PDB file of N, CA, C and O in Angstrom:
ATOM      1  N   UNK A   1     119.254 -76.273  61.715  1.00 41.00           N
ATOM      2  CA  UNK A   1     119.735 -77.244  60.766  1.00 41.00           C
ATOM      3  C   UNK A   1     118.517 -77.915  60.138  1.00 41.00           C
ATOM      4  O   UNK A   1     118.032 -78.802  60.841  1.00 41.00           O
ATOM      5  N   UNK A   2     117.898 -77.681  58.934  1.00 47.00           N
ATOM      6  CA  UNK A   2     117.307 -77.984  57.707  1.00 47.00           C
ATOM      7  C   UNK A   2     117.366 -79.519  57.335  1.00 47.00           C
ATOM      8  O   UNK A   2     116.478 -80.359  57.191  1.00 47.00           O
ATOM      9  N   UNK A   3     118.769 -79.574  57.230  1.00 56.00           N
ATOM     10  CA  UNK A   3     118.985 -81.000  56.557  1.00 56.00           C
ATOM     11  C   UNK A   3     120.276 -81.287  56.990  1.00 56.00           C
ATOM     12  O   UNK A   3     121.095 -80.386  57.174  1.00 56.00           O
ATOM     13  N   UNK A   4     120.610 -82.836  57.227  1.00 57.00           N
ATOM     14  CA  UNK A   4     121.877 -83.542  57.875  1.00 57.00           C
ATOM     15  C   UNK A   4     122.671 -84.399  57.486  1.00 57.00           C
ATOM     16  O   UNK A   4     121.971 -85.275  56.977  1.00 57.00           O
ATOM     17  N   UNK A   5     123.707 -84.677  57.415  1.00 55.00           N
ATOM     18  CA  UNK A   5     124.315 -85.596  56.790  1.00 55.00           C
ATOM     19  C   UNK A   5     125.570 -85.817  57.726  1.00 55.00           C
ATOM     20  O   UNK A   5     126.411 -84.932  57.885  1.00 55.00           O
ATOM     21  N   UNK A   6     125.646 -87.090  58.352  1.00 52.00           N
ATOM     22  CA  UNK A   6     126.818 -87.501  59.587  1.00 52.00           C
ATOM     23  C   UNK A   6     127.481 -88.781  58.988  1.00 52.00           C
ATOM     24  O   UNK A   6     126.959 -89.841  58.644  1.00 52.00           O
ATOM     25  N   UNK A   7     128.890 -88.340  58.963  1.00 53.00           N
ATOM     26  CA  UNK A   7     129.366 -90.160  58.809  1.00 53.00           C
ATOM     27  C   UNK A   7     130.817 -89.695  59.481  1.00 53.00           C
ATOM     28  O   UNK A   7     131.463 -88.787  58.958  1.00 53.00           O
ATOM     29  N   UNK A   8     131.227 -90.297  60.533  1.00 64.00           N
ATOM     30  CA  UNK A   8     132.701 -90.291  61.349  1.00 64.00           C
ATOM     31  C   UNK A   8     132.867 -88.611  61.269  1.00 64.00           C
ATOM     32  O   UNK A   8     132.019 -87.721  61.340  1.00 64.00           O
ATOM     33  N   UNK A   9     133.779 -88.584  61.158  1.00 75.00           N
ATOM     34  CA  UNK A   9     134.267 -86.949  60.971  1.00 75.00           C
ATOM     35  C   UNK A   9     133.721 -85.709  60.432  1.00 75.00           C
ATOM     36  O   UNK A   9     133.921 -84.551  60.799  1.00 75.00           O
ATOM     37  N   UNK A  10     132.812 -86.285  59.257  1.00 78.00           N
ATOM     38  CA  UNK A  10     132.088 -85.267  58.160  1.00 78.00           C
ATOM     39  C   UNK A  10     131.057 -84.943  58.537  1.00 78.00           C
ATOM     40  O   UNK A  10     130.388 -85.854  59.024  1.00 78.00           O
ATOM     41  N   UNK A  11     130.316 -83.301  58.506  1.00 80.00           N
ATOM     42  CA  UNK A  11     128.809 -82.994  58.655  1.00 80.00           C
ATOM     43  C   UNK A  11     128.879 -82.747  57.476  1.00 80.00           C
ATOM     44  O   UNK A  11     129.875 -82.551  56.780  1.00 80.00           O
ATOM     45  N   UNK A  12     127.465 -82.752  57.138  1.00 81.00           N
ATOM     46  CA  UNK A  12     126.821 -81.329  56.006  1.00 81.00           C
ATOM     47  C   UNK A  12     125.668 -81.057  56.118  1.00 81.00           C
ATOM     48  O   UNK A  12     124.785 -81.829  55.741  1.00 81.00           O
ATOM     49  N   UNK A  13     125.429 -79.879  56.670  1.00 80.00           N
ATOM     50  CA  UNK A  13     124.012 -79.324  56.638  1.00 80.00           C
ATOM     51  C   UNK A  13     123.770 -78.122  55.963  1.00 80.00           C
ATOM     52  O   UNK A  13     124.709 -77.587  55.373  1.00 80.00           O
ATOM     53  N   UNK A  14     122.158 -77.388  55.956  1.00 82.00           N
ATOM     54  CA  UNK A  14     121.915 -76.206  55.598  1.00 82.00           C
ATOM     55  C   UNK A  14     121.664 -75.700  56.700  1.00 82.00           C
ATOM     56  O   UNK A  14     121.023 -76.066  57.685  1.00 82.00           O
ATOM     57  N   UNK A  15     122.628 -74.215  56.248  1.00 73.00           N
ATOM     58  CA  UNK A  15     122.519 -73.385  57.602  1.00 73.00           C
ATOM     59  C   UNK A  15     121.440 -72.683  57.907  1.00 73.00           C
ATOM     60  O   UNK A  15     120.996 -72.201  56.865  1.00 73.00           O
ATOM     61  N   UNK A  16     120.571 -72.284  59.154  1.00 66.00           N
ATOM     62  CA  UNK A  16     119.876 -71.571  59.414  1.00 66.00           C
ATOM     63  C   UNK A  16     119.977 -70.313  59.090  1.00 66.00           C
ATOM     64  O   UNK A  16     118.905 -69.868  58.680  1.00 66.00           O
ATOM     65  N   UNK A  17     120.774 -69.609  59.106  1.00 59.00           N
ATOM     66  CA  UNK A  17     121.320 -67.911  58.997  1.00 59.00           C
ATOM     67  C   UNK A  17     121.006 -67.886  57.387  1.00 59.00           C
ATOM     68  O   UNK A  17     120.892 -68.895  56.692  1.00 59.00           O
ATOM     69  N   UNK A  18     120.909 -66.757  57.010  1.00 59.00           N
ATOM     70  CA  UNK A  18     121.520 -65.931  55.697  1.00 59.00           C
ATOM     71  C   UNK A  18     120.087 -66.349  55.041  1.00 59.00           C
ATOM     72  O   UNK A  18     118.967 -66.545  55.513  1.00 59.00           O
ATOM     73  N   UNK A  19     120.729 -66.399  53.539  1.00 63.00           N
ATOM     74  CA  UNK A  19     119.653 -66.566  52.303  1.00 63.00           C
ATOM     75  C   UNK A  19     119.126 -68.426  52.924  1.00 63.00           C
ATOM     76  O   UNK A  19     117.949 -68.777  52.849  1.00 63.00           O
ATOM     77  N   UNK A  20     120.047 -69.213  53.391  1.00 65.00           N
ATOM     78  CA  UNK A  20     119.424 -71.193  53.323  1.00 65.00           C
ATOM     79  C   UNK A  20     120.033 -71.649  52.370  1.00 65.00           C
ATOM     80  O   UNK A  20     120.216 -72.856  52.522  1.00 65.00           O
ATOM     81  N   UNK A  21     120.473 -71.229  51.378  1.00 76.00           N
ATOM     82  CA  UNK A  21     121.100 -71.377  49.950  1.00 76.00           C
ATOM     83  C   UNK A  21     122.094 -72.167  49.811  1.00 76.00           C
ATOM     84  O   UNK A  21     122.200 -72.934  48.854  1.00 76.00           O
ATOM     85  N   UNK A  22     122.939 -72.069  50.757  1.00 84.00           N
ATOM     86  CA  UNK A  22     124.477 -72.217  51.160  1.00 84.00           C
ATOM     87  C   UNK A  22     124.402 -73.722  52.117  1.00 84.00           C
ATOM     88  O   UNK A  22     123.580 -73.993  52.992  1.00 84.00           O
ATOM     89  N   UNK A  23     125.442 -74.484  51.665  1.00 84.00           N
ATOM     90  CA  UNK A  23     125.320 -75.994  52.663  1.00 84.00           C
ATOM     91  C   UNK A  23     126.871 -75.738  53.140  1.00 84.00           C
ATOM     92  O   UNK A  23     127.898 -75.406  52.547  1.00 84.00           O
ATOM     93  N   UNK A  24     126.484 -76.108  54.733  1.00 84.00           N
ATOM     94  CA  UNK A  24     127.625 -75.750  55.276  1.00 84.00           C
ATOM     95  C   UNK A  24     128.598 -77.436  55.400  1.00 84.00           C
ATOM     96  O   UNK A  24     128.169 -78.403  56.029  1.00 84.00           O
ATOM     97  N   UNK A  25     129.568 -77.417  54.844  1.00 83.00           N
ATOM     98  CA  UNK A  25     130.520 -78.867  55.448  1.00 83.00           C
ATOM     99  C   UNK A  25     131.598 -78.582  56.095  1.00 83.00           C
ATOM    100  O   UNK A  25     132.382 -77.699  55.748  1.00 83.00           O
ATOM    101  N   UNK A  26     131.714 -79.238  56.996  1.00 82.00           N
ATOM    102  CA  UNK A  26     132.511 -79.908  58.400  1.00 82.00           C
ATOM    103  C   UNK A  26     133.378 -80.562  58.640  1.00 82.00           C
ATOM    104  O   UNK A  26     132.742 -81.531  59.054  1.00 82.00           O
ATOM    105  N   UNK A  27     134.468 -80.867  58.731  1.00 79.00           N
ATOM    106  CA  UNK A  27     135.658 -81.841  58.898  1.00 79.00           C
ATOM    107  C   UNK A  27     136.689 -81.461  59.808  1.00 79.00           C
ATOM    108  O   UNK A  27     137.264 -80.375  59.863  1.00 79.00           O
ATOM    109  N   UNK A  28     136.904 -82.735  60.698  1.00 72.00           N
ATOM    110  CA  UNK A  28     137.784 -83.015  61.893  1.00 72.00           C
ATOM    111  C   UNK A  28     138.982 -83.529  61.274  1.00 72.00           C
ATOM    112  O   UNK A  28     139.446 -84.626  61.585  1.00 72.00           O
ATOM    113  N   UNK A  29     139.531 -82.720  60.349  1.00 67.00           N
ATOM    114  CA  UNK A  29     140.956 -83.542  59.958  1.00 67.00           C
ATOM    115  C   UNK A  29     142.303 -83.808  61.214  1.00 67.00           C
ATOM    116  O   UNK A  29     142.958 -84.825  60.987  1.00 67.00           O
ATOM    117  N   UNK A  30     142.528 -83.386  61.863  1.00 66.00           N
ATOM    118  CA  UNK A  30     143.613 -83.692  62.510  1.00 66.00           C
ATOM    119  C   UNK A  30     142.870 -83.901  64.437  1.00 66.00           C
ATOM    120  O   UNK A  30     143.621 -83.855  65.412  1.00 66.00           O
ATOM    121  N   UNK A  31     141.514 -84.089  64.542  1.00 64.00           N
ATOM    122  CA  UNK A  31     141.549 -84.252  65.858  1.00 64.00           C
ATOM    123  C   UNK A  31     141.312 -82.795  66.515  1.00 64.00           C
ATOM    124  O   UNK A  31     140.575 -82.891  67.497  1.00 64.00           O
ATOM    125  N   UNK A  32     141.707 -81.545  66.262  1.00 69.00           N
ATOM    126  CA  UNK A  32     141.730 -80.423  66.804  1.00 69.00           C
ATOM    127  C   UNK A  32     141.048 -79.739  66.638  1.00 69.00           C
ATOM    128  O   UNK A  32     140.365 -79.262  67.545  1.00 69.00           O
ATOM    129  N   UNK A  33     140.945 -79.400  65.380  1.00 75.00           N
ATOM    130  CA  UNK A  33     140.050 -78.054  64.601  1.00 75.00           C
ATOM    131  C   UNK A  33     139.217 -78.455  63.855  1.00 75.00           C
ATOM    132  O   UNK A  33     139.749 -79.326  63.167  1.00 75.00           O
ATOM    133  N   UNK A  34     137.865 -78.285  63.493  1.00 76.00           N
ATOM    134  CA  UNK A  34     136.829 -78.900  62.626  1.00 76.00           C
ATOM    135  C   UNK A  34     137.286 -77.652  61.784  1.00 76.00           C
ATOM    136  O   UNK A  34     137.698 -76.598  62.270  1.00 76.00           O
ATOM    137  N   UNK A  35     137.146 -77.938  60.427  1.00 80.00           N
ATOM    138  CA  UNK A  35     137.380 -76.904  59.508  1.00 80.00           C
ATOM    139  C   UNK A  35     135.772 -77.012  58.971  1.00 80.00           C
ATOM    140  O   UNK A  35     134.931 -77.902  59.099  1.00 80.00           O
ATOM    141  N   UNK A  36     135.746 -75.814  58.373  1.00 83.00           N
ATOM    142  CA  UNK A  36     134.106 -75.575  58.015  1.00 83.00           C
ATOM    143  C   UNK A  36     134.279 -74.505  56.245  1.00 83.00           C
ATOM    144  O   UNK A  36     134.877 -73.487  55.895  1.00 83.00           O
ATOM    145  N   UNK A  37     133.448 -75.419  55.659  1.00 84.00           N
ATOM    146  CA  UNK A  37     133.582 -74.265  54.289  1.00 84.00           C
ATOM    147  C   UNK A  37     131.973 -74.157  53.702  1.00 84.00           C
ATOM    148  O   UNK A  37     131.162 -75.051  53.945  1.00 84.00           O
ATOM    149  N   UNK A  38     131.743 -73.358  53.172  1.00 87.00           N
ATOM    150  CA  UNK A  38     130.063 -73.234  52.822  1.00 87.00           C
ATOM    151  C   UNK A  38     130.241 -73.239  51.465  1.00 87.00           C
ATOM    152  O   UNK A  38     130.965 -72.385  50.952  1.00 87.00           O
ATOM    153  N   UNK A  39     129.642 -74.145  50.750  1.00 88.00           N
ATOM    154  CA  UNK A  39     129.348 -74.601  48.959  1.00 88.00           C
ATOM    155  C   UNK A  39     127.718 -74.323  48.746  1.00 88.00           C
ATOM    156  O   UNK A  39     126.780 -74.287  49.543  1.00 88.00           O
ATOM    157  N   UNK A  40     127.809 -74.153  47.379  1.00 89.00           N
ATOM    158  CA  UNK A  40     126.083 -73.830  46.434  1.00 89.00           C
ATOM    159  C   UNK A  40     125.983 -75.404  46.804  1.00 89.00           C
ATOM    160  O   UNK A  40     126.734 -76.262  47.268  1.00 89.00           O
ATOM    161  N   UNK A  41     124.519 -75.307  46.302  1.00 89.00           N
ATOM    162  CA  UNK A  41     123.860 -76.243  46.547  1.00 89.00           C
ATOM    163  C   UNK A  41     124.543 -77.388  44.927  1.00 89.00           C
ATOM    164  O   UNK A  41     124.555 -78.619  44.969  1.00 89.00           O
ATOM    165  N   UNK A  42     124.942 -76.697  43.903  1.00 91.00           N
ATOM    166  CA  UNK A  42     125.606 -76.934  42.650  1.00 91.00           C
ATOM    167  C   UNK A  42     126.840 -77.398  42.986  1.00 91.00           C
ATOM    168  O   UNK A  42     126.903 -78.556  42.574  1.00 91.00           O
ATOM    169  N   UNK A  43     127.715 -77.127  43.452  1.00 91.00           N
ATOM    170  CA  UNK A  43     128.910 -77.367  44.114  1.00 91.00           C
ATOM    171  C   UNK A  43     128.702 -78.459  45.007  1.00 91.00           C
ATOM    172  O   UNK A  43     129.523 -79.375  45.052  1.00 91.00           O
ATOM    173  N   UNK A  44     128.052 -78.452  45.462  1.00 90.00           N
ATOM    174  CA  UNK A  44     127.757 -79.672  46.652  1.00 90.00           C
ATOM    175  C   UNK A  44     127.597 -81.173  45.758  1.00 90.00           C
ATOM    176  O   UNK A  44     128.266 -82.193  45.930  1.00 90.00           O
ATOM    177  N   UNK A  45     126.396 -80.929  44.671  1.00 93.00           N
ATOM    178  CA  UNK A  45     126.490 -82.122  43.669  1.00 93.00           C
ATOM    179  C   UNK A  45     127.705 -82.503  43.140  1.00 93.00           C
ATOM    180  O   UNK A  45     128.178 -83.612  43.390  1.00 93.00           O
ATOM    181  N   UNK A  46     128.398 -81.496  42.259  1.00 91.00           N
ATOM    182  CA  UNK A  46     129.764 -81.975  41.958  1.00 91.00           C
ATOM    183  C   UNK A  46     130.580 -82.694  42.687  1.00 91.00           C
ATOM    184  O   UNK A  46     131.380 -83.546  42.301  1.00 91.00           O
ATOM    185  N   UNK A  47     130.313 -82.257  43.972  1.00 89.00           N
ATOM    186  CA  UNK A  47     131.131 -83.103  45.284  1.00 89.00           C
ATOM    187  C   UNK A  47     131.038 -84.471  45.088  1.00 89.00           C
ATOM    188  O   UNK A  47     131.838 -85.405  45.035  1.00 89.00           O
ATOM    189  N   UNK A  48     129.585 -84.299  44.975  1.00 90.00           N
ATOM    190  CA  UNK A  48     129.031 -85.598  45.922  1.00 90.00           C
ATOM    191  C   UNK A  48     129.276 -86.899  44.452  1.00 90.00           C
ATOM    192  O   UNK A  48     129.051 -88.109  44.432  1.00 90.00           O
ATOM    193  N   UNK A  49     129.784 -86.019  43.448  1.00 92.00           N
ATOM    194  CA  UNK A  49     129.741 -86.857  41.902  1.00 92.00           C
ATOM    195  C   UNK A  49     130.919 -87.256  41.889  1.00 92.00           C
ATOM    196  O   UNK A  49     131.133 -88.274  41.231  1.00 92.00           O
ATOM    197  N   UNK A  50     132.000 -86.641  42.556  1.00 90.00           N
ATOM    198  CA  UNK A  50     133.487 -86.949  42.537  1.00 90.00           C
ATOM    199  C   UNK A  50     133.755 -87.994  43.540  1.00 90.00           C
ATOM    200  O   UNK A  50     134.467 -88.995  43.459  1.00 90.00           O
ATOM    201  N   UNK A  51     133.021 -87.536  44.518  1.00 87.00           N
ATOM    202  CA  UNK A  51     133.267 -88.641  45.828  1.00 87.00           C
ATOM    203  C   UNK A  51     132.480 -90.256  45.198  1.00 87.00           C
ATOM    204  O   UNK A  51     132.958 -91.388  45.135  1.00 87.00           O
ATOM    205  N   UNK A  52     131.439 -89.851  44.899  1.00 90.00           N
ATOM    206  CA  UNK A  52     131.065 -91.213  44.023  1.00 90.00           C
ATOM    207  C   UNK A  52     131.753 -91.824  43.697  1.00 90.00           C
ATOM    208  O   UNK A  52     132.045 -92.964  44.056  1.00 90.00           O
ATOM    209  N   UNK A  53     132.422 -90.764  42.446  1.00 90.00           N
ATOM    210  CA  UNK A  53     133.486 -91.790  41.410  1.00 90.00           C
ATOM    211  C   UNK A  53     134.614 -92.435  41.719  1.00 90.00           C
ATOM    212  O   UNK A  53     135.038 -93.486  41.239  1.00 90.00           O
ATOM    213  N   UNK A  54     135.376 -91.313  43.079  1.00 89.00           N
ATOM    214  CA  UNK A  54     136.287 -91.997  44.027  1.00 89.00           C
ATOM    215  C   UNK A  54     136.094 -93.341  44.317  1.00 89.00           C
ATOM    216  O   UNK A  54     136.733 -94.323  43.937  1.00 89.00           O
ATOM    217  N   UNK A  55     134.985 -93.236  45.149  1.00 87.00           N
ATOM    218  CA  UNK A  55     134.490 -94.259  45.894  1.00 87.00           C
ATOM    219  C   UNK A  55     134.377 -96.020  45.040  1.00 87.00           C
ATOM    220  O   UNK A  55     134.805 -97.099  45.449  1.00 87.00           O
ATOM    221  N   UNK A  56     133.697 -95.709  43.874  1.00 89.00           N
ATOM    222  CA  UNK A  56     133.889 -96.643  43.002  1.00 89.00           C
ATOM    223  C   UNK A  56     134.998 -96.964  42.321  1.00 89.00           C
ATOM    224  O   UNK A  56     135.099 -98.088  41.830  1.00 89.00           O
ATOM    225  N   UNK A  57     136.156 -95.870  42.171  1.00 87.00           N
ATOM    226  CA  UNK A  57     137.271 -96.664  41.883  1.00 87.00           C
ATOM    227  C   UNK A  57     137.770 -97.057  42.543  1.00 87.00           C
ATOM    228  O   UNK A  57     138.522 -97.907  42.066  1.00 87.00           O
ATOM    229  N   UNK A  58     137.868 -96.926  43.849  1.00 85.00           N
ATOM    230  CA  UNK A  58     138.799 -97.251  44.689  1.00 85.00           C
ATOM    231  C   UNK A  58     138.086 -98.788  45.027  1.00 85.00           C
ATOM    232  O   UNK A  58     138.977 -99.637  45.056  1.00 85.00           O
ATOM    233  N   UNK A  59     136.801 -99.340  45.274  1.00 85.00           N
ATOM    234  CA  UNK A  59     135.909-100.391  45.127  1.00 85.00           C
ATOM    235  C   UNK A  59     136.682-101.218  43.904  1.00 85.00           C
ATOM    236  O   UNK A  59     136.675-102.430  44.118  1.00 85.00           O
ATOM    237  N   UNK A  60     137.201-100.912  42.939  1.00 85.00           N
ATOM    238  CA  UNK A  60     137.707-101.480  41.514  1.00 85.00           C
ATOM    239  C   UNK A  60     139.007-102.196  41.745  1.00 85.00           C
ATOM    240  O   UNK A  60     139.342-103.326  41.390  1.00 85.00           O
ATOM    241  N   UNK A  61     139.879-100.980  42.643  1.00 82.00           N
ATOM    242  CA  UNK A  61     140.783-101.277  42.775  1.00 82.00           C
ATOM    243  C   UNK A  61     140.854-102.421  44.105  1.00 82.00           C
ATOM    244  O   UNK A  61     141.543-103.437  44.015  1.00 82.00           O
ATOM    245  N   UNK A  62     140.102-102.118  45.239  1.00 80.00           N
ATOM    246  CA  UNK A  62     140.335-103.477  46.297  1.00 80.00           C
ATOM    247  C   UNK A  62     139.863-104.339  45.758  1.00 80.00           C
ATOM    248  O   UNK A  62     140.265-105.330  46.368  1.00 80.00           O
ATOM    249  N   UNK A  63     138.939-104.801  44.595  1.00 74.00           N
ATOM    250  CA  UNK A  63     138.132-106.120  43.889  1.00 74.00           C
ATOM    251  C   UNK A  63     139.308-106.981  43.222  1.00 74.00           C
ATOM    252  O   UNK A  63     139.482-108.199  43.283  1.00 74.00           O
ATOM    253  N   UNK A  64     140.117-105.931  42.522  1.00 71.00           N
ATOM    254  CA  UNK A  64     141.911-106.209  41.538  1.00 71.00           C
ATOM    255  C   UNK A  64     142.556-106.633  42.122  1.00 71.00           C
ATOM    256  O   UNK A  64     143.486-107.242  41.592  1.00 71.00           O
ATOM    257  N   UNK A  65     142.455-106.571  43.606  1.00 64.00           N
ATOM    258  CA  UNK A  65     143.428-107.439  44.862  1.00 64.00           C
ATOM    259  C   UNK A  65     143.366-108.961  45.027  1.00 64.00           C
ATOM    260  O   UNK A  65     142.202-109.291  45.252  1.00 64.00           O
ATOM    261  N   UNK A  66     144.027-109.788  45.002  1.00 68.00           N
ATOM    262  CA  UNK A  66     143.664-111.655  44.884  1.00 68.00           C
ATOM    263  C   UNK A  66     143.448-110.920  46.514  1.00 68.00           C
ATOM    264  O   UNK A  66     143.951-109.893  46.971  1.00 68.00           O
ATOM    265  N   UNK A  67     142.395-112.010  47.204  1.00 66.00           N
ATOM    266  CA  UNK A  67     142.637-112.205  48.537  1.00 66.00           C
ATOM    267  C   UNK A  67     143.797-112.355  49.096  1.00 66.00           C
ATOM    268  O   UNK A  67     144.256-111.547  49.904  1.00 66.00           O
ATOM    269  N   UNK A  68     144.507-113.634  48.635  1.00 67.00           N
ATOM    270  CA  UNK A  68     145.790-114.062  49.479  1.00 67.00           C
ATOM    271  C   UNK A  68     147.034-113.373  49.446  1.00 67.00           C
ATOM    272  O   UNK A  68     147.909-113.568  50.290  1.00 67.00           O
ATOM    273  N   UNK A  69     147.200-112.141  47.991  1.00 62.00           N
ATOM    274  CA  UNK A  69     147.851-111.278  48.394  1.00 62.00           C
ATOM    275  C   UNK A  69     148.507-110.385  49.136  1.00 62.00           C
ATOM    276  O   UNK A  69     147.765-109.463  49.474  1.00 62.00           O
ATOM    277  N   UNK A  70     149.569-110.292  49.512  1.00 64.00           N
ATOM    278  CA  UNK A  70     150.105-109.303  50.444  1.00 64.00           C
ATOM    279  C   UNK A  70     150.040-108.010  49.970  1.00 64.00           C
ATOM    280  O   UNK A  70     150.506-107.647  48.890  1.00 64.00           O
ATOM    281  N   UNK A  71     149.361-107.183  50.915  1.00 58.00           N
ATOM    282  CA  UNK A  71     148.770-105.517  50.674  1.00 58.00           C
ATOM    283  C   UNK A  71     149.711-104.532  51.631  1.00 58.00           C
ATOM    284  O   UNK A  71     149.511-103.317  51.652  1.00 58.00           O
TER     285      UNK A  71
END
């Protein structure tokens, strides 16, 4: 493993085997089975551009919440 990336459930690294080319990601969705899929290094950005944008809307949307609101 090249390079790492850990947060709760999620890996992403580059795999040792093959061309290196390929970033392997990781996910424990249900507790049982880590599912594993291998993306370009291009694909991986797009990811990481969507999850961004997620991330910031969803930031938009808990800010749009009054505190004393019921959620």
């Amino acid at each position: 493993m090249s390079a790492c990336a850990v947060k709760d459930d999620i890996d992403a690294f580059v795999s040792n085997g093959g061309d290196g080319d390929r970033i392997t990601v990781m996910m424990l969705p249900d507790q049982r089975n880590w599912r594993f899929v291998d993306i370009s290094a291009a694909t991986a950005r797009l990811l990481a551009e969507r999850l961004i944008a997620a991330a910031t809307g969803a930031e938009k949307n808990a800010e749009a919440v009054p505190k004393g609101a019921p959620q």
